[in-house]
Tab-separated table of C-alpha atoms in Angstrom:
chain	number	residue	atom	x	y	z
A	213	MET	CA	13.828	23.587	-13.899
A	214	THR	CA	11.012	24.766	-11.621
A	215	ARG	CA	10.626	22.507	-8.609
A	216	ILE	CA	7.235	21.159	-7.493
A	217	ARG	CA	6.277	22.754	-4.177
A	218	ILE	CA	4.862	20.269	-1.658
A	219	GLY	CA	2.482	20.794	1.238
A	220	LEU	CA	2.834	17.699	3.443
A	221	ILE	CA	0.026	16.568	5.756
A	222	GLY	CA	0.943	14.216	8.600
A	223	LEU	CA	4.656	14.569	9.352
A	224	SER	CA	4.789	13.454	12.996
A	225	THR	CA	7.514	13.732	15.603
A	226	THR	CA	5.833	11.516	18.215
A	227	SER	CA	4.909	8.226	16.542
A	228	THR	CA	6.007	5.254	18.658
A	229	GLY	CA	5.391	2.843	15.810
A	230	THR	CA	5.609	3.269	12.073
A	231	ASN	CA	5.821	6.758	10.646
A	232	TRP	CA	5.303	6.388	6.928
A	233	ALA	CA	6.051	9.991	6.038
A	234	VAL	CA	9.461	9.685	7.718
A	235	GLN	CA	10.257	6.181	6.491
A	236	ALA	CA	9.003	6.356	2.912
A	237	HIS	CA	8.639	9.986	1.802
A	238	LEU	CA	11.315	12.119	3.476
A	239	PRO	CA	14.339	10.031	2.393
A	240	TYR	CA	13.534	10.731	-1.244
A	241	LEU	CA	12.297	14.308	-0.832
A	242	GLN	CA	15.417	15.265	1.126
A	243	SER	CA	17.835	13.431	-1.160
A	244	PRO	CA	19.816	15.264	-3.858
A	245	GLN	CA	17.765	13.460	-6.514
A	246	GLY	CA	14.467	14.387	-4.890
A	247	GLN	CA	15.506	18.008	-4.426
A	248	LYS	CA	16.047	18.312	-8.160
A	249	HIS	CA	12.285	18.029	-8.597
A	250	TYR	CA	10.631	18.926	-5.276
A	251	GLU	CA	10.776	21.202	-2.258
A	252	ILE	CA	8.669	20.987	0.913
A	253	VAL	CA	7.228	24.459	1.465
A	254	ALA	CA	4.455	23.766	3.994
A	255	LEU	CA	3.332	21.303	6.663
A	256	CYS	CA	-0.132	20.599	8.032
A	257	ASN	CA	-0.483	18.840	11.399
A	258	SER	CA	-2.982	18.890	14.236
A	259	SER	CA	-1.535	22.166	15.501
A	260	ILE	CA	0.833	24.907	14.447
A	261	ALA	CA	3.111	23.930	17.335
A	262	SER	CA	3.271	20.364	16.034
A	263	CYS	CA	4.319	21.649	12.622
A	264	HIS	CA	7.115	23.719	14.132
A	265	LYS	CA	8.395	20.653	16.025
A	266	SER	CA	8.489	18.681	12.778
A	267	ILE	CA	10.186	21.505	10.888
A	268	GLN	CA	12.940	21.565	13.502
A	269	GLN	CA	13.280	17.794	13.971
A	270	TYR	CA	13.472	16.986	10.274
A	271	ASP	CA	15.727	19.913	9.309
A	272	LEU	CA	13.205	21.585	7.021
A	273	PRO	CA	13.828	25.189	5.963
A	274	ALA	CA	12.829	27.801	8.523
A	275	SER	CA	10.665	29.332	5.803
A	276	THR	CA	8.417	26.225	5.759
A	277	LYS	CA	4.838	27.336	6.427
A	278	ALA	CA	2.783	25.759	9.225
A	279	TYR	CA	-0.932	24.952	9.021
A	280	ASP	CA	-3.433	23.205	11.267
A	281	SER	CA	-6.134	23.091	8.583
A	282	ALA	CA	-6.057	21.181	5.296
A	283	ALA	CA	-8.444	23.738	3.814
A	284	ASP	CA	-6.024	26.568	4.637
A	285	LEU	CA	-3.139	24.576	3.163
A	286	ALA	CA	-5.144	23.993	-0.013
A	287	ARG	CA	-5.662	27.736	-0.422
A	288	ASP	CA	-1.925	28.454	-0.324
A	289	PRO	CA	-0.944	29.610	-3.843
A	290	ASP	CA	2.661	28.566	-3.195
A	291	VAL	CA	1.720	24.871	-2.875
A	292	ASP	CA	1.603	22.822	-6.106
A	293	LEU	CA	1.104	19.315	-4.693
A	294	VAL	CA	-0.474	18.241	-1.409
A	295	VAL	CA	0.844	14.950	-0.017
A	296	ASN	CA	-1.434	13.245	2.523
A	297	VAL	CA	0.228	10.668	4.783
A	298	THR	CA	-2.287	10.171	7.597
A	299	HIS	CA	-4.561	7.573	9.168
A	300	VAL	CA	-7.227	6.298	6.774
A	301	MET	CA	-10.045	7.561	9.000
A	302	LYS	CA	-8.836	11.119	8.297
A	303	HIS	CA	-8.306	10.768	4.556
A	304	TYR	CA	-11.674	12.003	3.359
A	305	GLU	CA	-11.814	14.895	5.824
A	306	LEU	CA	-8.339	16.094	4.869
A	307	VAL	CA	-8.333	15.416	1.141
A	308	ALA	CA	-11.839	16.665	0.242
A	309	PRO	CA	-10.998	20.378	0.680
A	310	VAL	CA	-7.753	19.876	-1.219
A	311	VAL	CA	-9.386	18.520	-4.374
A	312	GLN	CA	-12.255	20.988	-4.025
A	313	ALA	CA	-9.655	23.744	-4.166
A	314	GLY	CA	-8.251	22.233	-7.359
A	315	LYS	CA	-4.896	21.213	-5.875
A	316	ASN	CA	-2.983	18.234	-7.198
A	317	VAL	CA	-2.770	15.547	-4.525
A	318	PHE	CA	-0.820	12.421	-3.576
A	319	THR	CA	-2.584	10.346	-0.929
A	320	GLU	CA	-1.713	7.061	0.693
A	321	LEU	CA	-4.030	4.076	0.645
A	322	PRO	CA	-6.819	3.370	1.265
A	323	LEU	CA	-8.151	6.403	-0.584
A	324	ALA	CA	-10.891	6.857	2.049
A	325	SER	CA	-12.864	4.805	4.581
A	326	THR	CA	-15.888	4.096	2.361
A	327	THR	CA	-16.477	3.558	-1.334
A	328	SER	CA	-18.946	6.444	-1.504
A	329	GLN	CA	-16.272	8.786	-0.137
A	330	MET	CA	-13.761	7.440	-2.665
A	331	ARG	CA	-16.131	7.962	-5.581
A	332	GLU	CA	-16.902	11.489	-4.438
A	333	LEU	CA	-13.208	12.350	-4.187
A	334	LEU	CA	-12.465	10.880	-7.613
A	335	GLN	CA	-15.415	12.652	-9.239
A	336	THR	CA	-14.390	16.000	-7.739
A	337	ALA	CA	-10.786	15.476	-8.847
A	338	GLN	CA	-11.949	14.735	-12.400
A	339	GLU	CA	-14.252	17.754	-12.468
A	340	LYS	CA	-11.482	20.019	-11.170
A	341	LYS	CA	-8.941	18.423	-13.540
A	342	VAL	CA	-6.711	17.613	-10.574
A	343	SER	CA	-3.678	15.388	-11.052
A	344	THR	CA	-3.785	12.531	-8.539
A	345	VAL	CA	-1.305	10.001	-7.192
A	346	PHE	CA	-2.232	6.887	-5.191
A	347	GLY	CA	0.153	5.251	-2.729
A	348	ILE	CA	0.674	1.778	-4.154
A	349	GLN	CA	4.098	0.966	-5.560
A	350	GLY	CA	3.585	-2.027	-7.839
A	351	GLN	CA	3.575	0.058	-11.019
A	352	THR	CA	7.003	1.558	-10.309
A	353	SER	CA	8.693	-1.429	-8.677
A	354	PRO	CA	11.834	-2.731	-10.431
A	355	VAL	CA	10.476	-6.212	-9.700
A	356	THR	CA	7.490	-5.474	-11.940
A	357	LYS	CA	9.743	-4.143	-14.694
A	358	LEU	CA	12.028	-7.177	-14.541
A	359	LEU	CA	9.145	-9.638	-14.652
A	360	ARG	CA	7.470	-7.805	-17.525
A	361	ASP	CA	10.742	-7.782	-19.465
A	362	VAL	CA	11.241	-11.529	-18.979
A	363	ILE	CA	7.678	-12.260	-20.062
A	364	ALA	CA	8.015	-9.951	-23.085
A	365	SER	CA	11.220	-11.754	-24.088
A	366	ASP	CA	9.126	-14.913	-24.615
A	367	LYS	CA	11.492	-16.980	-22.459
A	368	ILE	CA	8.540	-18.583	-20.661
A	369	GLY	CA	6.105	-18.252	-23.573
A	370	LYS	CA	2.461	-17.495	-22.966
A	371	VAL	CA	1.644	-17.194	-19.261
A	372	LEU	CA	-0.752	-19.999	-18.342
A	373	SER	CA	-1.159	-19.477	-14.603
A	374	THR	CA	0.200	-17.723	-11.547
A	375	THR	CA	0.145	-18.839	-7.903
A	376	TRP	CA	0.778	-16.531	-4.936
A	377	THR	CA	0.876	-17.488	-1.247
A	378	GLY	CA	1.874	-15.202	1.586
A	379	SER	CA	1.919	-14.826	5.363
A	380	ALA	CA	0.759	-11.507	6.799
A	381	MET	CA	3.198	-11.688	9.785
A	382	PHE	CA	0.391	-10.669	12.158
A	383	LEU	CA	-3.206	-11.762	12.890
A	384	GLY	CA	-1.856	-15.129	13.952
A	385	LYS	CA	-1.386	-16.511	17.454
A	386	LYS	CA	0.653	-13.559	18.728
A	387	PRO	CA	-1.173	-10.643	20.403
A	388	LEU	CA	-1.626	-7.390	18.531
A	389	ALA	CA	-0.179	-4.077	19.737
A	390	ILE	CA	-2.811	-1.736	21.136
A	391	GLY	CA	-2.389	0.788	18.329
A	392	GLY	CA	-3.666	-1.772	15.810
A	393	LYS	CA	-7.138	-2.146	17.323
A	394	ALA	CA	-8.760	-0.108	14.547
A	395	PHE	CA	-7.366	-2.640	12.080
A	396	MET	CA	-9.874	-5.132	13.519
A	397	GLU	CA	-12.896	-2.980	12.655
A	398	ARG	CA	-14.205	-3.053	9.117
A	399	LYS	CA	-15.837	0.382	9.475
A	400	THR	CA	-12.468	2.138	9.747
A	401	GLY	CA	-11.563	1.133	6.193
A	402	GLY	CA	-8.117	-0.175	7.135
A	403	ASN	CA	-7.666	-3.961	7.413
A	404	ILE	CA	-5.819	-6.924	5.977
A	405	LEU	CA	-7.902	-6.682	2.800
A	406	THR	CA	-7.559	-2.962	2.061
A	407	VAL	CA	-3.943	-2.645	3.176
A	408	VAL	CA	-2.097	-5.978	2.975
A	409	PHE	CA	-4.106	-7.505	0.106
A	410	LEU	CA	-4.219	-4.240	-1.822
A	411	HIS	CA	-0.812	-3.062	-0.802
A	412	CYS	CA	1.281	-4.004	2.193
A	413	LYS	CA	2.614	-2.681	5.446
A	414	PRO	CA	6.205	-2.693	6.679
A	415	LEU	CA	7.336	-3.128	10.273
A	416	LEU	CA	4.083	-4.632	11.506
A	417	SER	CA	5.922	-6.297	14.359
A	418	HIS	CA	6.714	-2.857	15.778
A	419	PRO	CA	4.359	-1.269	18.310
A	420	LEU	CA	1.764	0.999	16.749
A	421	PRO	CA	0.666	4.399	18.036
A	422	SER	CA	-2.367	4.418	20.283
A	423	GLU	CA	-4.970	7.171	20.266
A	424	SER	CA	-3.378	8.653	23.369
A	425	ASN	CA	0.206	8.779	22.162
A	426	ARG	CA	-0.333	10.039	18.638
A	427	ASP	CA	0.589	13.555	17.681
A	428	SER	CA	-3.046	13.595	16.523
A	429	SER	CA	-5.277	11.653	14.190
A	430	GLN	CA	-3.402	13.504	11.453
A	431	GLU	CA	-0.176	11.745	12.508
A	432	SER	CA	1.285	9.397	9.928
A	433	GLY	CA	1.223	6.145	11.828
A	434	GLY	CA	-1.029	3.154	12.175
A	435	LEU	CA	-1.708	0.135	10.057
A	436	ALA	CA	-4.072	1.768	7.627
A	437	THR	CA	-1.791	4.616	6.636
A	438	SER	CA	0.758	2.662	4.692
A	439	PRO	CA	1.441	2.701	1.225
A	440	ALA	CA	2.112	-1.126	-1.342
A	441	ILE	CA	0.927	-4.634	-2.778
A	442	ALA	CA	0.140	-8.081	-2.801
A	443	ILE	CA	-2.579	-8.222	-5.408
A	444	ASN	CA	-1.542	-4.944	-7.060
A	445	LEU	CA	1.953	-6.215	-7.873
A	446	ILE	CA	0.447	-9.298	-9.527
A	447	LEU	CA	-2.007	-7.254	-11.581
A	448	ALA	CA	0.617	-4.634	-12.470
A	449	THR	CA	2.761	-7.453	-13.848
A	450	LEU	CA	0.250	-9.784	-15.485
A	451	GLY	CA	-2.940	-7.819	-16.206
A	452	GLU	CA	-6.346	-7.168	-14.663
A	453	VAL	CA	-8.786	-9.660	-13.146
A	454	ASP	CA	-11.492	-10.776	-15.587
A	455	THR	CA	-13.539	-13.242	-13.500
A	456	PHE	CA	-12.977	-14.555	-9.980
A	457	GLN	CA	-14.270	-16.312	-6.891
A	458	SER	CA	-13.099	-15.401	-3.402
A	459	ILE	CA	-13.372	-16.254	0.280
A	460	LEU	CA	-12.772	-13.844	3.159
A	461	GLY	CA	-12.252	-15.851	6.332
A	462	ASN	CA	-12.441	-14.474	9.863
A	463	GLN	CA	-10.896	-17.639	11.270
A	464	ARG	CA	-9.618	-15.973	14.444
A	465	PRO	CA	-12.634	-13.895	15.510
A	466	THR	CA	-11.026	-12.779	18.777
A	467	VAL	CA	-7.662	-11.081	19.222
A	468	GLU	CA	-5.573	-10.429	22.314
A	469	ILE	CA	-4.424	-6.815	22.622
A	470	MET	CA	-1.122	-6.012	24.331
A	471	ASP	CA	0.353	-2.724	25.445
A	472	PRO	CA	4.037	-2.276	24.482
A	473	GLN	CA	4.387	0.444	27.116
A	474	GLN	CA	3.491	-2.126	29.797
A	475	GLY	CA	6.067	-4.629	28.662
A	476	GLY	CA	3.707	-6.413	26.285
A	477	LYS	CA	1.028	-7.042	28.939
A	478	ILE	CA	-2.287	-8.355	27.586
A	479	VAL	CA	-4.793	-5.605	28.397
A	480	GLU	CA	-7.928	-6.946	26.684
A	481	THR	CA	-9.386	-9.440	24.249
A	482	ILE	CA	-11.559	-8.028	21.469
A	483	SER	CA	-13.794	-9.378	18.725
A	484	LYS	CA	-13.007	-8.483	15.134
A	485	ASP	CA	-15.064	-8.399	11.951
A	486	THR	CA	-12.205	-8.275	9.442
A	487	PRO	CA	-10.601	-11.276	7.703
A	488	ASP	CA	-7.358	-13.006	8.581
A	489	GLN	CA	-7.552	-15.225	5.477
A	490	VAL	CA	-8.020	-13.964	1.909
A	491	LEU	CA	-8.414	-16.439	-0.941
A	492	LEU	CA	-9.001	-15.520	-4.576
A	493	GLN	CA	-9.084	-17.665	-7.699
A	494	GLY	CA	-9.869	-16.392	-11.127
A	495	ARG	CA	-8.860	-15.664	-14.666
A	496	LEU	CA	-6.906	-12.605	-15.771
A	497	ASP	CA	-7.801	-10.669	-18.913
A	498	SER	CA	-4.807	-12.301	-20.605
A	499	GLY	CA	-6.429	-15.703	-20.076
A	500	ALA	CA	-3.934	-16.747	-17.388
A	501	LEU	CA	-5.358	-18.408	-14.270
A	502	LEU	CA	-4.773	-16.847	-10.845
A	503	SER	CA	-4.598	-18.520	-7.424
A	504	TYR	CA	-3.975	-16.256	-4.422
A	505	HIS	CA	-3.913	-16.988	-0.687
A	506	LEU	CA	-2.931	-14.523	2.022
A	507	ARG	CA	-3.158	-15.735	5.613
A	508	GLY	CA	-2.507	-14.255	9.014
A	509	GLY	CA	0.411	-15.344	11.159
A	510	ASP	CA	4.100	-15.971	10.606
A	511	PRO	CA	5.522	-18.166	7.841
A	512	PHE	CA	6.608	-21.725	8.578
A	513	PRO	CA	10.072	-21.821	10.225
A	514	ASP	CA	12.875	-21.407	7.685
A	515	GLU	CA	10.357	-20.743	4.904
A	516	LYS	CA	9.688	-17.512	3.038
A	517	GLY	CA	6.788	-15.200	3.798
A	518	LEU	CA	5.968	-14.901	0.092
A	519	MET	CA	6.122	-17.534	-2.635
A	520	TRP	CA	4.985	-16.585	-6.125
A	521	SER	CA	5.271	-18.505	-9.370
A	522	ILE	CA	4.461	-17.472	-12.934
A	523	TYR	CA	4.011	-20.589	-15.076
A	524	GLY	CA	4.262	-20.358	-18.867
A	525	GLU	CA	4.220	-22.621	-21.900
A	526	LYS	CA	8.029	-22.628	-22.200
A	527	GLY	CA	9.256	-21.856	-18.696
A	528	GLU	CA	8.520	-20.684	-15.181
A	529	ILE	CA	9.523	-17.784	-12.938
A	530	GLN	CA	9.751	-18.273	-9.168
A	531	ILE	CA	9.779	-15.280	-6.804
A	532	THR	CA	10.377	-15.570	-3.057
A	533	HIS	CA	10.731	-12.935	-0.357
A	534	PRO	CA	11.039	-12.975	3.448
A	535	SER	CA	7.670	-11.198	3.725
A	536	TRP	CA	4.673	-10.320	1.577
A	537	MET	CA	5.811	-6.695	1.182
A	538	LEU	CA	7.704	-7.208	-2.076
A	539	ASP	CA	6.562	-3.934	-3.643
A	540	ILE	CA	7.574	-2.018	-0.519
A	541	ARG	CA	11.016	-3.548	-0.128
A	542	HIS	CA	12.832	-6.113	-2.218
A	543	ASP	CA	15.920	-6.702	-0.085
A	544	GLY	CA	16.272	-10.428	0.512
A	545	PHE	CA	14.218	-11.377	-2.531
A	546	SER	CA	14.989	-14.109	-5.047
A	547	ILE	CA	13.804	-14.318	-8.666
A	548	LYS	CA	14.673	-17.443	-10.623
A	549	LEU	CA	13.944	-18.330	-14.248
A	550	HIS	CA	13.666	-21.914	-15.435
A	551	GLU	CA	13.413	-22.450	-19.178
A	552	PHE	CA	11.991	-25.905	-19.827
A	553	GLY	CA	14.598	-28.203	-21.294
A	554	GLN	CA	17.368	-26.579	-19.279
A	555	LYS	CA	18.707	-28.473	-16.277
A	556	ASP	CA	19.128	-25.534	-13.944
A	557	ALA	CA	17.285	-22.325	-13.165
A	558	GLN	CA	19.089	-19.002	-13.389
A	559	ASP	CA	19.052	-16.151	-10.892
A	560	LEU	CA	17.773	-12.818	-12.165
A	561	GLU	CA	19.047	-9.484	-10.851
A	562	LEU	CA	17.291	-6.143	-10.597
A	563	ALA	CA	18.595	-3.155	-12.501
A	564	VAL	CA	20.200	-0.339	-10.484
A	565	ASP	CA	18.841	3.209	-10.824
A	566	ASP	CA	18.941	6.556	-9.011
A	567	MET	CA	16.600	5.253	-6.307
A	568	SER	CA	18.614	2.137	-5.474
A	569	GLY	CA	20.741	3.957	-2.912
A	570	LEU	CA	17.759	5.054	-0.826
A	571	PRO	CA	16.687	3.005	2.192
A	572	HIS	CA	13.663	0.778	1.932
A	573	PRO	CA	10.765	1.583	1.774
A	574	ALA	CA	11.639	4.937	0.206
A	575	GLN	CA	12.935	3.484	-3.065
A	576	ASN	CA	9.632	2.688	-4.750
A	577	VAL	CA	7.924	5.745	-3.265
A	578	GLY	CA	10.765	7.765	-4.765
A	579	ARG	CA	10.125	6.123	-8.131
A	580	ILE	CA	6.497	7.287	-7.941
A	581	TYR	CA	7.654	10.844	-7.248
A	582	GLU	CA	10.134	10.643	-10.134
A	583	ALA	CA	7.491	9.453	-12.598
A	584	TYR	CA	5.073	12.164	-11.491
A	585	ALA	CA	7.692	14.918	-11.770
A	586	LYS	CA	8.565	13.789	-15.297
A	587	GLY	CA	4.909	13.729	-16.346
A	588	GLU	CA	4.956	10.004	-17.079
A	589	ALA	CA	1.205	9.472	-16.720
A	590	GLY	CA	0.342	5.786	-16.720
A	591	SER	CA	3.638	4.761	-15.174
A	592	TYR	CA	2.586	5.773	-11.648
A	593	PRO	CA	-0.656	4.867	-9.843
A	594	ASP	CA	-3.450	7.453	-9.807
A	595	TRP	CA	-6.880	7.575	-8.159
A	596	GLU	CA	-8.588	5.909	-11.104
A	597	LEU	CA	-6.379	2.867	-10.607
A	598	GLY	CA	-6.962	3.115	-6.856
A	599	MET	CA	-10.724	3.128	-7.420
A	600	LYS	CA	-10.437	0.060	-9.644
A	601	ARG	CA	-8.549	-1.798	-6.900
A	602	HIS	CA	-11.069	-0.741	-4.250
A	603	GLU	CA	-13.962	-1.874	-6.466
A	604	LEU	CA	-12.393	-5.334	-6.614
A	605	ILE	CA	-12.237	-5.370	-2.817
A	606	ASP	CA	-15.832	-4.134	-2.572
A	607	GLU	CA	-16.989	-6.991	-4.774
A	608	MET	CA	-15.087	-9.457	-2.587
A	609	TRP	CA	-16.829	-8.010	0.497
A	610	ARG	CA	-20.196	-8.201	-1.247
A	611	ARG	CA	-19.730	-11.838	-2.153
A	612	SER	CA	-18.483	-12.649	1.348
A	613	ASP	CA	-21.428	-10.882	3.005
A	614	GLY	CA	-23.842	-12.907	0.884
A	615	GLU	CA	-21.924	-16.152	1.260
A	616	THR	CA	-24.076	-19.285	1.272
A	617	PRO	CA	-22.796	-22.216	3.382
A	618	PHE	CA	-21.468	-25.106	1.321
A	619	GLY	CA	-24.206	-27.574	0.442
A	620	GLU	CA	-27.088	-25.140	0.832
A	621	PRO	CA	-28.966	-23.799	-2.206
A	622	VAL	CA	-28.154	-20.291	-3.376
A	623	VAL	CA	-31.132	-17.996	-2.917
A	624	GLU	CA	-31.491	-15.581	-5.831
A	625	THR	CA	-32.317	-11.985	-4.871
């Protein structure tokens, strides 16, 4: 079987915070299972020297090519799939020449900083007949499969409603690490709405890379670079949103910034224009009602960071997890099924597969790679799905920007 040859953009050796390429992509790609389907043949970083450092540090073959230009990487005939794991502010710049060259591409979320950039990328990919992969894991999560199977078994009957509440683990009272400042600016494209609401971010309590200590802006760190869920896992399980109302609340308009390299010293206080509360209520295309609330801060002591219920005519499913990142990692989760008329609920267990032995968060990323390698279109997220999710977020922004205070008449425009 011919392996898919990968050109990887954003494999850093210097990130002091999260490094998504190392945490989520390399464990699968360097595993025996991953090497059945893929081989890394090229890297693209901010410099050739940076690539060589990564090749050595991560035990890549000496034959791995080094590039400092995404356009040059895209022209390499020995690369079949370009994987972009960088800061959101670099996505458009790095991915545009790749799709223009007709290369297949896997990029992390958000797809780009603005909707116009996203639409341009998607249109070019469609015109060039490029295969695309989008870095949200809800479609491949074993949690999604288990929940779909239970619902299909008719044990809870028709789904009537679903309720999701979660704590973001940051944007509460605690100061934010200096590397997360861009997360407070809507213009960057990475914030609680486009990352946590759309997907999720592991290890947010860890210090994040600042502009000065990154390998470059092509380094795979920072809040906006991560792949995973919240709303996507719900929609992947229960169906798309039909109608909705939403509120985006910037309830903590100022944030203290601390520097981990100075022992957590508060170095400044900044204003932000991104939400720390996201509320959505609506109706899914199945007819089920949806209630969703994501808030900043830690969960209540001894309580879970995520509580999700799926309520049906004949029973109910309850899902809990220590954090909201259920599609990124499901260690510590609980799924219980209560069939009405039965005294007790029963615990449900996830099936074990070839990815189960990988560390989190590489398991679900590995499942995306597996589905792509096997040509299972529709079972992994692509850019069309990514655009659909971003359009939902855009509509939530639009409604929030035009929000009329309660009690005042709505002015038609």
